[in-house]
GROMACS .gro file of C-alpha atoms in nm:
model
  499
    1UNK     CA    1   6.466  10.791   6.713
    2UNK     CA    2   6.760  10.856   6.511
    3UNK     CA    3   7.024  10.693   6.721
    4UNK     CA    4   7.362  10.958   6.660
    5UNK     CA    5   7.727  10.812   6.753
    6UNK     CA    6   7.920  10.845   7.072
    7UNK     CA    7   8.125  11.125   6.961
    8UNK     CA    8   7.815  11.312   6.885
    9UNK     CA    9   7.656  11.247   7.189
   10UNK     CA   10   7.970  11.368   7.378
   11UNK     CA   11   7.979  11.713   7.155
   12UNK     CA   12   7.623  11.761   7.245
   13UNK     CA   13   7.749  11.700   7.615
   14UNK     CA   14   8.031  11.958   7.593
   15UNK     CA   15   7.818  12.234   7.440
   16UNK     CA   16   7.518  12.211   7.652
   17UNK     CA   17   7.407  12.490   7.892
   18UNK     CA   18   7.314  12.326   8.181
   19UNK     CA   19   7.003  12.496   8.406
   20UNK     CA   20   7.082  12.517   8.752
   21UNK     CA   21   6.829  12.771   8.916
   22UNK     CA   22   6.483  12.686   9.073
   23UNK     CA   23   6.212  12.770   8.815
   24UNK     CA   24   5.943  12.952   8.966
   25UNK     CA   25   5.655  13.190   8.814
   26UNK     CA   26   5.801  13.165   8.502
   27UNK     CA   27   6.181  13.248   8.525
   28UNK     CA   28   6.469  13.074   8.707
   29UNK     CA   29   6.566  13.192   9.008
   30UNK     CA   30   6.842  13.123   9.317
   31UNK     CA   31   6.740  12.993   9.626
   32UNK     CA   32   6.675  13.185   9.872
   33UNK     CA   33   6.919  13.142  10.123
   34UNK     CA   34   7.171  13.163   9.862
   35UNK     CA   35   7.261  12.809   9.828
   36UNK     CA   36   7.382  12.540   9.581
   37UNK     CA   37   7.419  12.176   9.590
   38UNK     CA   38   7.641  11.949   9.313
   39UNK     CA   39   7.503  11.754   9.064
   40UNK     CA   40   7.735  11.511   8.905
   41UNK     CA   41   7.788  11.246   8.618
   42UNK     CA   42   7.755  10.965   8.829
   43UNK     CA   43   7.954  10.725   8.529
   44UNK     CA   44   8.298  10.937   8.595
   45UNK     CA   45   8.158  11.117   8.927
   46UNK     CA   46   8.228  11.477   8.750
   47UNK     CA   47   8.064  11.754   8.859
   48UNK     CA   48   7.788  11.934   8.589
   49UNK     CA   49   7.669  12.208   8.778
   50UNK     CA   50   7.539  12.365   9.074
   51UNK     CA   51   7.189  12.352   9.140
   52UNK     CA   52   6.949  12.576   9.381
   53UNK     CA   53   6.963  12.422   9.700
   54UNK     CA   54   6.591  12.543   9.808
   55UNK     CA   55   6.440  12.512  10.107
   56UNK     CA   56   6.080  12.576  10.267
   57UNK     CA   57   6.077  12.952  10.183
   58UNK     CA   58   6.106  12.888   9.862
   59UNK     CA   59   5.821  12.584   9.874
   60UNK     CA   60   5.637  12.867  10.002
   61UNK     CA   61   5.692  13.145   9.733
   62UNK     CA   62   5.634  12.881   9.453
   63UNK     CA   63   5.303  12.749   9.634
   64UNK     CA   64   5.242  13.098   9.663
   65UNK     CA   65   5.266  13.193   9.278
   66UNK     CA   66   5.065  12.875   9.192
   67UNK     CA   67   4.805  13.003   9.400
   68UNK     CA   68   4.769  13.265   9.252
   69UNK     CA   69   4.773  13.134   8.872
   70UNK     CA   70   4.500  12.887   8.995
   71UNK     CA   71   4.270  13.134   9.097
   72UNK     CA   72   4.247  13.400   8.899
   73UNK     CA   73   4.200  13.134   8.616
   74UNK     CA   74   4.510  13.201   8.350
   75UNK     CA   75   4.493  12.822   8.308
   76UNK     CA   76   4.261  12.643   8.529
   77UNK     CA   77   3.954  12.823   8.352
   78UNK     CA   78   4.112  12.828   8.010
   79UNK     CA   79   3.909  12.668   7.749
   80UNK     CA   80   4.039  12.316   7.755
   81UNK     CA   81   4.105  12.296   7.368
   82UNK     CA   82   4.370  12.591   7.445
   83UNK     CA   83   4.490  12.421   7.706
   84UNK     CA   84   4.525  12.098   7.477
   85UNK     CA   85   4.741  12.364   7.214
   86UNK     CA   86   4.982  12.468   7.434
   87UNK     CA   87   5.091  12.108   7.573
   88UNK     CA   88   5.091  12.013   7.227
   89UNK     CA   89   5.327  12.285   7.133
   90UNK     CA   90   5.562  12.201   7.445
   91UNK     CA   91   5.532  11.827   7.273
   92UNK     CA   92   5.694  11.995   6.997
   93UNK     CA   93   5.966  12.203   7.136
   94UNK     CA   94   6.070  11.858   7.313
   95UNK     CA   95   6.070  11.690   6.972
   96UNK     CA   96   6.301  11.930   6.821
   97UNK     CA   97   6.524  11.937   7.132
   98UNK     CA   98   6.510  11.547   7.180
   99UNK     CA   99   6.891  11.481   7.158
  100UNK     CA  100   6.990  11.758   7.414
  101UNK     CA  101   6.731  11.638   7.676
  102UNK     CA  102   6.811  11.218   7.562
  103UNK     CA  103   7.200  11.343   7.668
  104UNK     CA  104   7.102  11.581   7.978
  105UNK     CA  105   6.901  11.265   8.113
  106UNK     CA  106   7.203  11.065   8.078
  107UNK     CA  107   7.463  11.229   8.203
  108UNK     CA  108   7.258  11.310   8.518
  109UNK     CA  109   7.131  10.989   8.580
  110UNK     CA  110   7.398  10.800   8.473
  111UNK     CA  111   7.120  10.583   8.238
  112UNK     CA  112   7.221  10.480   7.859
  113UNK     CA  113   7.178  10.709   7.562
  114UNK     CA  114   7.013  10.428   7.451
  115UNK     CA  115   6.698  10.385   7.666
  116UNK     CA  116   6.730  10.789   7.682
  117UNK     CA  117   6.665  10.807   7.318
  118UNK     CA  118   6.477  10.467   7.206
  119UNK     CA  119   6.230  10.524   7.574
  120UNK     CA  120   6.261  10.787   7.808
  121UNK     CA  121   6.215  11.102   7.569
  122UNK     CA  122   5.961  10.946   7.315
  123UNK     CA  123   5.772  10.815   7.555
  124UNK     CA  124   5.732  11.153   7.800
  125UNK     CA  125   5.658  11.327   7.489
  126UNK     CA  126   5.361  11.032   7.387
  127UNK     CA  127   5.260  11.059   7.745
  128UNK     CA  128   5.241  11.437   7.717
  129UNK     CA  129   5.061  11.469   7.388
  130UNK     CA  130   4.821  11.144   7.501
  131UNK     CA  131   4.715  11.392   7.810
  132UNK     CA  132   4.695  11.702   7.618
  133UNK     CA  133   4.468  11.526   7.356
  134UNK     CA  134   4.232  11.393   7.634
  135UNK     CA  135   4.140  11.722   7.752
  136UNK     CA  136   3.842  11.787   7.529
  137UNK     CA  137   3.778  11.470   7.512
  138UNK     CA  138   3.694  11.353   7.909
  139UNK     CA  139   3.332  11.447   7.950
  140UNK     CA  140   3.157  11.528   8.260
  141UNK     CA  141   2.773  11.335   8.357
  142UNK     CA  142   2.369  11.398   8.418
  143UNK     CA  143   2.272  11.143   8.691
  144UNK     CA  144   1.887  10.980   8.651
  145UNK     CA  145   1.649  11.234   8.834
  146UNK     CA  146   1.335  11.270   8.849
  147UNK     CA  147   1.150  11.532   8.595
  148UNK     CA  148   1.183  11.790   8.852
  149UNK     CA  149   1.543  11.782   8.914
  150UNK     CA  150   1.849  11.767   8.688
  151UNK     CA  151   2.210  11.677   8.859
  152UNK     CA  152   2.512  11.737   8.691
  153UNK     CA  153   2.820  11.533   8.832
  154UNK     CA  154   3.127  11.809   8.688
  155UNK     CA  155   3.493  11.735   8.775
  156UNK     CA  156   3.717  12.058   8.906
  157UNK     CA  157   4.073  12.085   8.930
  158UNK     CA  158   4.196  12.023   9.255
  159UNK     CA  159   4.428  12.288   9.280
  160UNK     CA  160   4.780  12.336   9.349
  161UNK     CA  161   4.918  12.018   9.309
  162UNK     CA  162   5.263  11.909   9.443
  163UNK     CA  163   5.452  11.641   9.272
  164UNK     CA  164   5.778  11.462   9.399
  165UNK     CA  165   5.986  11.315   9.164
  166UNK     CA  166   6.206  11.024   9.197
  167UNK     CA  167   6.536  10.967   9.016
  168UNK     CA  168   6.488  10.685   8.783
  169UNK     CA  169   6.293  10.787   8.513
  170UNK     CA  170   6.343  11.189   8.586
  171UNK     CA  171   6.175  11.266   8.268
  172UNK     CA  172   5.899  11.019   8.215
  173UNK     CA  173   5.747  11.052   8.592
  174UNK     CA  174   5.759  11.439   8.517
  175UNK     CA  175   5.540  11.349   8.246
  176UNK     CA  176   5.368  11.100   8.427
  177UNK     CA  177   5.244  11.354   8.697
  178UNK     CA  178   5.229  11.707   8.498
  179UNK     CA  179   5.051  11.525   8.185
  180UNK     CA  180   4.725  11.472   8.397
  181UNK     CA  181   4.793  11.738   8.617
  182UNK     CA  182   4.801  12.067   8.382
  183UNK     CA  183   4.525  11.873   8.126
  184UNK     CA  184   4.306  11.892   8.450
  185UNK     CA  185   4.368  12.289   8.489
  186UNK     CA  186   4.594  12.225   8.786
  187UNK     CA  187   4.885  12.438   8.915
  188UNK     CA  188   5.203  12.245   9.003
  189UNK     CA  189   5.489  12.268   9.281
  190UNK     CA  190   5.767  12.003   9.101
  191UNK     CA  191   6.053  11.877   9.337
  192UNK     CA  192   6.257  11.685   9.130
  193UNK     CA  193   6.485  11.430   9.298
  194UNK     CA  194   6.810  11.580   9.412
  195UNK     CA  195   7.025  11.386   9.189
  196UNK     CA  196   6.842  11.382   8.860
  197UNK     CA  197   6.702  11.777   8.831
  198UNK     CA  198   6.818  11.910   8.497
  199UNK     CA  199   6.575  11.808   8.282
  200UNK     CA  200   6.260  11.889   8.453
  201UNK     CA  201   6.402  12.293   8.486
  202UNK     CA  202   6.476  12.205   8.079
  203UNK     CA  203   6.101  12.116   8.056
  204UNK     CA  204   5.965  12.416   8.265
  205UNK     CA  205   6.173  12.658   8.036
  206UNK     CA  206   6.041  12.495   7.705
  207UNK     CA  207   5.716  12.484   7.842
  208UNK     CA  208   5.716  12.903   7.957
  209UNK     CA  209   5.858  12.878   7.557
  210UNK     CA  210   5.484  12.732   7.433
  211UNK     CA  211   5.269  12.919   7.584
  212UNK     CA  212   5.198  12.788   7.945
  213UNK     CA  213   5.104  13.108   8.216
  214UNK     CA  214   5.368  13.179   8.477
  215UNK     CA  215   5.304  13.008   8.814
  216UNK     CA  216   5.134  12.712   8.616
  217UNK     CA  217   5.457  12.481   8.614
  218UNK     CA  218   5.670  12.589   8.920
  219UNK     CA  219   6.000  12.337   8.975
  220UNK     CA  220   6.173  12.371   9.320
  221UNK     CA  221   6.518  12.143   9.349
  222UNK     CA  222   6.606  12.067   9.710
  223UNK     CA  223   6.678  11.753   9.948
  224UNK     CA  224   6.381  11.573  10.085
  225UNK     CA  225   6.405  11.696  10.419
  226UNK     CA  226   6.450  12.073  10.261
  227UNK     CA  227   6.180  12.050  10.028
  228UNK     CA  228   5.972  11.769  10.011
  229UNK     CA  229   5.852  11.790  10.348
  230UNK     CA  230   5.763  12.143  10.358
  231UNK     CA  231   5.543  12.046  10.025
  232UNK     CA  232   5.414  11.739  10.181
  233UNK     CA  233   5.290  11.987  10.512
  234UNK     CA  234   5.194  12.265  10.311
  235UNK     CA  235   4.861  12.452  10.409
  236UNK     CA  236   4.836  12.586  10.046
  237UNK     CA  237   4.896  12.249   9.854
  238UNK     CA  238   4.574  12.047   9.779
  239UNK     CA  239   4.665  11.726   9.698
  240UNK     CA  240   5.080  11.540   9.666
  241UNK     CA  241   5.124  11.292   9.424
  242UNK     CA  242   5.431  11.111   9.519
  243UNK     CA  243   5.675  10.834   9.319
  244UNK     CA  244   5.958  10.670   9.571
  245UNK     CA  245   6.055  10.451   9.778
  246UNK     CA  246   5.813  10.298  10.077
  247UNK     CA  247   5.939  10.447  10.311
  248UNK     CA  248   5.990  10.788  10.183
  249UNK     CA  249   5.611  10.741  10.091
  250UNK     CA  250   5.438  10.672  10.394
  251UNK     CA  251   5.622  10.997  10.566
  252UNK     CA  252   5.363  11.192  10.273
  253UNK     CA  253   5.060  11.034  10.466
  254UNK     CA  254   5.190  11.156  10.793
  255UNK     CA  255   5.266  11.500  10.672
  256UNK     CA  256   4.908  11.541  10.578
  257UNK     CA  257   4.735  11.411  10.924
  258UNK     CA  258   4.959  11.685  11.071
  259UNK     CA  259   4.866  11.964  10.788
  260UNK     CA  260   4.554  12.028  10.602
  261UNK     CA  261   4.430  11.644  10.507
  262UNK     CA  262   4.537  11.693  10.150
  263UNK     CA  263   4.479  11.400   9.921
  264UNK     CA  264   4.788  11.186   9.903
  265UNK     CA  265   4.866  10.942   9.593
  266UNK     CA  266   5.170  10.705   9.652
  267UNK     CA  267   5.388  10.511   9.367
  268UNK     CA  268   5.630  10.303   9.610
  269UNK     CA  269   5.865  10.000   9.580
  270UNK     CA  270   5.796   9.653   9.477
  271UNK     CA  271   5.967   9.282   9.459
  272UNK     CA  272   5.758   9.183   9.150
  273UNK     CA  273   5.778   8.808   9.095
  274UNK     CA  274   5.838   8.673   8.689
  275UNK     CA  275   5.626   8.313   8.738
  276UNK     CA  276   5.779   8.045   8.473
  277UNK     CA  277   5.570   7.739   8.513
  278UNK     CA  278   5.690   7.377   8.321
  279UNK     CA  279   5.457   7.444   8.044
  280UNK     CA  280   5.575   7.760   7.932
  281UNK     CA  281   5.646   7.765   7.562
  282UNK     CA  282   5.959   7.906   7.416
  283UNK     CA  283   6.204   7.922   7.675
  284UNK     CA  284   6.426   8.154   7.502
  285UNK     CA  285   6.166   8.409   7.440
  286UNK     CA  286   6.069   8.350   7.804
  287UNK     CA  287   6.422   8.439   7.886
  288UNK     CA  288   6.452   8.765   7.673
  289UNK     CA  289   6.145   8.881   7.896
  290UNK     CA  290   6.295   8.792   8.235
  291UNK     CA  291   6.586   8.952   8.127
  292UNK     CA  292   6.473   9.245   7.989
  293UNK     CA  293   6.229   9.292   8.309
  294UNK     CA  294   6.525   9.245   8.554
  295UNK     CA  295   6.807   9.406   8.408
  296UNK     CA  296   6.664   9.724   8.191
  297UNK     CA  297   6.734  10.055   8.336
  298UNK     CA  298   7.027   9.863   8.603
  299UNK     CA  299   6.734   9.757   8.762
  300UNK     CA  300   6.618  10.074   8.899
  301UNK     CA  301   6.277   9.997   8.813
  302UNK     CA  302   5.966   9.963   9.087
  303UNK     CA  303   5.841   9.753   8.821
  304UNK     CA  304   6.181   9.535   8.750
  305UNK     CA  305   6.131   9.198   8.809
  306UNK     CA  306   6.335   9.117   9.038
  307UNK     CA  307   6.207   8.741   9.174
  308UNK     CA  308   6.224   8.483   8.943
  309UNK     CA  309   5.988   8.201   9.058
  310UNK     CA  310   6.039   7.915   8.819
  311UNK     CA  311   5.942   7.519   8.827
  312UNK     CA  312   6.203   7.284   8.897
  313UNK     CA  313   6.163   7.105   8.536
  314UNK     CA  314   6.310   7.363   8.340
  315UNK     CA  315   6.478   7.594   8.591
  316UNK     CA  316   6.782   7.467   8.445
  317UNK     CA  317   6.731   7.528   8.072
  318UNK     CA  318   6.585   7.855   8.163
  319UNK     CA  319   6.892   8.005   8.357
  320UNK     CA  320   7.108   7.890   8.028
  321UNK     CA  321   6.938   8.106   7.854
  322UNK     CA  322   6.895   8.358   8.075
  323UNK     CA  323   7.236   8.372   8.084
  324UNK     CA  324   7.302   8.390   7.745
  325UNK     CA  325   7.050   8.679   7.634
  326UNK     CA  326   7.207   8.866   7.959
  327UNK     CA  327   7.534   8.868   7.757
  328UNK     CA  328   7.369   9.142   7.576
  329UNK     CA  329   7.364   9.406   7.807
  330UNK     CA  330   7.699   9.536   7.854
  331UNK     CA  331   7.803   9.780   8.129
  332UNK     CA  332   8.022  10.047   7.979
  333UNK     CA  333   8.014  10.448   7.930
  334UNK     CA  334   7.620  10.566   7.900
  335UNK     CA  335   7.678  10.780   7.557
  336UNK     CA  336   7.797  10.488   7.374
  337UNK     CA  337   7.507  10.378   7.199
  338UNK     CA  338   7.555  10.028   7.220
  339UNK     CA  339   7.605  10.003   7.608
  340UNK     CA  340   7.276   9.883   7.741
  341UNK     CA  341   7.341   9.895   8.111
  342UNK     CA  342   7.456  10.248   8.246
  343UNK     CA  343   7.575  10.412   8.569
  344UNK     CA  344   7.395  10.332   8.892
  345UNK     CA  345   7.279  10.724   8.980
  346UNK     CA  346   7.468  10.805   9.276
  347UNK     CA  347   7.788  10.625   9.486
  348UNK     CA  348   7.555  10.594   9.782
  349UNK     CA  349   7.325  10.366   9.563
  350UNK     CA  350   7.608  10.199   9.423
  351UNK     CA  351   7.757  10.093   9.782
  352UNK     CA  352   7.381  10.006   9.883
  353UNK     CA  353   7.356   9.755   9.601
  354UNK     CA  354   7.708   9.588   9.632
  355UNK     CA  355   7.603   9.513  10.020
  356UNK     CA  356   7.306   9.259   9.878
  357UNK     CA  357   7.591   9.093   9.623
  358UNK     CA  358   7.777   9.018   9.943
  359UNK     CA  359   7.507   8.826  10.082
  360UNK     CA  360   7.477   8.652   9.749
  361UNK     CA  361   7.599   8.276   9.852
  362UNK     CA  362   7.523   8.112   9.477
  363UNK     CA  363   7.618   8.357   9.210
  364UNK     CA  364   7.513   8.200   8.877
  365UNK     CA  365   7.598   8.480   8.669
  366UNK     CA  366   7.742   8.832   8.724
  367UNK     CA  367   7.801   8.984   9.073
  368UNK     CA  368   8.062   9.167   9.010
  369UNK     CA  369   8.109   9.577   9.065
  370UNK     CA  370   8.321   9.841   8.877
  371UNK     CA  371   8.462  10.174   8.913
  372UNK     CA  372   8.213  10.234   9.222
  373UNK     CA  373   7.883  10.307   8.976
  374UNK     CA  374   7.850  10.012   8.716
  375UNK     CA  375   7.717   9.628   8.846
  376UNK     CA  376   7.695   9.353   8.635
  377UNK     CA  377   7.368   9.196   8.500
  378UNK     CA  378   7.313   8.962   8.832
  379UNK     CA  379   7.179   8.600   8.877
  380UNK     CA  380   7.134   8.484   9.225
  381UNK     CA  381   6.982   8.160   9.334
  382UNK     CA  382   6.848   8.163   9.694
  383UNK     CA  383   6.689   7.902   9.906
  384UNK     CA  384   6.398   8.034   9.968
  385UNK     CA  385   6.140   8.314   9.976
  386UNK     CA  386   6.233   8.423  10.287
  387UNK     CA  387   6.599   8.503  10.200
  388UNK     CA  388   6.688   8.871  10.231
  389UNK     CA  389   6.753   8.886   9.876
  390UNK     CA  390   6.418   8.748   9.817
  391UNK     CA  391   6.226   9.029  10.027
  392UNK     CA  392   6.365   9.344   9.974
  393UNK     CA  393   6.383   9.595   9.691
  394UNK     CA  394   6.746   9.611   9.628
  395UNK     CA  395   6.698   9.866   9.278
  396UNK     CA  396   6.993   9.734   9.123
  397UNK     CA  397   7.032   9.484   8.833
  398UNK     CA  398   6.991   9.147   9.076
  399UNK     CA  399   6.752   8.892   8.996
  400UNK     CA  400   6.696   8.623   9.265
  401UNK     CA  401   6.601   8.289   9.147
  402UNK     CA  402   6.325   8.063   9.375
  403UNK     CA  403   6.238   7.696   9.260
  404UNK     CA  404   5.896   7.560   9.327
  405UNK     CA  405   5.728   7.258   9.219
  406UNK     CA  406   5.422   7.333   9.124
  407UNK     CA  407   5.140   7.618   9.002
  408UNK     CA  408   4.996   7.651   9.364
  409UNK     CA  409   5.286   7.692   9.534
  410UNK     CA  410   5.430   7.983   9.297
  411UNK     CA  411   5.099   8.149   9.348
  412UNK     CA  412   5.186   8.140   9.726
  413UNK     CA  413   5.492   8.273   9.707
  414UNK     CA  414   5.424   8.552   9.436
  415UNK     CA  415   5.216   8.717   9.690
  416UNK     CA  416   5.438   8.639  10.017
  417UNK     CA  417   5.564   9.014   9.975
  418UNK     CA  418   5.463   9.331  10.138
  419UNK     CA  419   5.443   9.502   9.772
  420UNK     CA  420   5.193   9.411   9.483
  421UNK     CA  421   5.345   9.617   9.205
  422UNK     CA  422   5.348   9.423   8.916
  423UNK     CA  423   5.390   9.039   8.829
  424UNK     CA  424   5.456   8.827   8.493
  425UNK     CA  425   5.329   8.493   8.475
  426UNK     CA  426   5.436   8.256   8.176
  427UNK     CA  427   5.232   7.933   8.124
  428UNK     CA  428   5.066   7.813   7.805
  429UNK     CA  429   4.764   7.681   8.039
  430UNK     CA  430   4.492   7.923   7.928
  431UNK     CA  431   4.323   7.863   8.295
  432UNK     CA  432   4.661   7.891   8.488
  433UNK     CA  433   4.740   8.205   8.290
  434UNK     CA  434   4.356   8.369   8.404
  435UNK     CA  435   4.362   8.225   8.739
  436UNK     CA  436   4.661   8.334   8.851
  437UNK     CA  437   4.681   8.680   8.710
  438UNK     CA  438   4.331   8.714   8.897
  439UNK     CA  439   4.507   8.562   9.216
  440UNK     CA  440   4.824   8.773   9.244
  441UNK     CA  441   4.776   9.089   9.456
  442UNK     CA  442   4.924   9.345   9.216
  443UNK     CA  443   4.790   9.621   9.044
  444UNK     CA  444   4.962   9.468   8.734
  445UNK     CA  445   4.986   9.133   8.543
  446UNK     CA  446   5.132   9.037   8.232
  447UNK     CA  447   5.076   8.709   8.077
  448UNK     CA  448   5.404   8.558   7.883
  449UNK     CA  449   5.573   8.863   7.862
  450UNK     CA  450   5.689   9.135   8.091
  451UNK     CA  451   5.605   9.514   8.075
  452UNK     CA  452   5.387   9.755   8.217
  453UNK     CA  453   5.107   9.831   7.962
  454UNK     CA  454   5.122  10.151   7.839
  455UNK     CA  455   4.967  10.545   7.864
  456UNK     CA  456   4.603  10.384   7.799
  457UNK     CA  457   4.623  10.152   8.068
  458UNK     CA  458   4.627  10.271   8.497
  459UNK     CA  459   4.989  10.192   8.671
  460UNK     CA  460   4.997  10.160   9.066
  461UNK     CA  461   5.019   9.899   9.335
  462UNK     CA  462   4.855   9.703   9.611
  463UNK     CA  463   5.019   9.699   9.947
  464UNK     CA  464   5.310   9.892  10.001
  465UNK     CA  465   5.370   9.947   9.676
  466UNK     CA  466   5.056  10.219   9.614
  467UNK     CA  467   4.848  10.405   9.812
  468UNK     CA  468   4.533  10.646   9.676
  469UNK     CA  469   4.511  10.694   9.275
  470UNK     CA  470   4.705  10.576   8.945
  471UNK     CA  471   4.911  10.717   8.701
  472UNK     CA  472   4.876  10.652   8.334
  473UNK     CA  473   4.520  10.625   8.124
  474UNK     CA  474   4.226  10.857   8.219
  475UNK     CA  475   4.207  10.667   8.590
  476UNK     CA  476   4.513  10.964   8.634
  477UNK     CA  477   4.279  11.221   8.561
  478UNK     CA  478   4.066  11.152   8.879
  479UNK     CA  479   4.348  11.258   9.209
  480UNK     CA  480   4.407  11.584   9.003
  481UNK     CA  481   4.058  11.651   9.006
  482UNK     CA  482   3.765  11.686   9.273
  483UNK     CA  483   3.377  11.527   9.141
  484UNK     CA  484   3.112  11.823   9.252
  485UNK     CA  485   2.757  11.754   9.253
  486UNK     CA  486   2.540  12.068   9.131
  487UNK     CA  487   2.158  11.978   9.212
  488UNK     CA  488   1.882  12.211   8.949
  489UNK     CA  489   1.552  12.205   9.064
  490UNK     CA  490   1.312  12.233   8.818
  491UNK     CA  491   0.984  12.258   8.995
  492UNK     CA  492   0.771  12.479   8.900
  493UNK     CA  493   0.651  12.626   9.249
  494UNK     CA  494   0.747  12.600   9.587
  495UNK     CA  495   0.460  12.346   9.667
  496UNK     CA  496   0.619  12.087   9.392
  497UNK     CA  497   0.955  12.154   9.500
  498UNK     CA  498   0.940  12.036   9.859
  499UNK     CA  499   0.669  11.715   9.755
   0.00000   0.00000   0.00000
């Protein structure tokens, strides 16, 4: 992706036509109530647009149209190669409009244009393309049976899927969900986060241009109580995939239990450890990974390395190198391609992160906040894993440092959390690396690096970080399909059939 200048990005922003309505049955429409809510640029506090504030009636309408589209087979029974062709056309349209999508994402979320252009938009397109290409390459099975029988194990699209998105990666999380859902043949009702609605609406518009049938992709903006809960409780939604906070995610289990026992997939919070042992090689490289893991996307990342568990013998040298690398993570205008840390998503979230900074007694680096939106890269030493800053998910650019004296202690502290999403371990000892990766209870463990894998590897967590399935990889398709056994009797007569 070629980066433009700050002035060019500002020109795109000034001339953009922002979508404002719900997108249901292939067209934009106002909320049934006529209500709207403001979406603002978190970096400046300026209003961007008034968005349709939907409610239960709009959810009902979207589900009705999604069900019609699913049942008549306009998408669900389309030939797999035809579904692939539509999604590939969508990817081409998104590529053609990549700068617009990146600017829209940055304005709405506070994310840096650098990240939007180099990570979010290209990875979104790659994710959709990967799932599109998988449509006609995932085979069903024939089970081993007797000579008189044949048994087929087939996948069928689950039906209407409710997809509830977070605000930290609006485009990418949209792709993580609609990619496999649409590939499977489902119709979907998407609730974007109220803070970050714009790009989901624009993608839906591009999907119609690409040839996606009406009613297959519906976007219903609004608040959690007004839209999220009605999706969770809807009797005609077959499954829900949610990404967001653990507190909110647990509610969807209740909604399911009190409605139609729909399937629920949850991807929730994390308090992810980065273990650095005394034999770790190239501490400068380690520090670069730690800094990237802690401060990328302003720390608004469920897989952020928010706990640095470091051996006492290398702590001082590592923190010195962390401070050096953190200098490159400057705070500033998100539309400046030189800025590495943009604005937190909202004033409410800014206040929450600042409340944790007030509890920091031993600030090694940063610790300052600016203009009701920006927080510097911050490193805090904590007395142990029981400290609030070591246990609670801050979801901001705050790295808590915990000193340990040995390998077993490091593994124990890494697992001493309610979460289990991601972890990293830095060591030159191969046995420690492999045993640590096995021992740490997390869905993704990286060795000598920070990361989440890629589109080919499943992403999700243990314990209160996840439930019911995985995003990414072919495994993501499982949550949007049902397995069916078709048993065929080949016996020549009734007596053989009975036998």
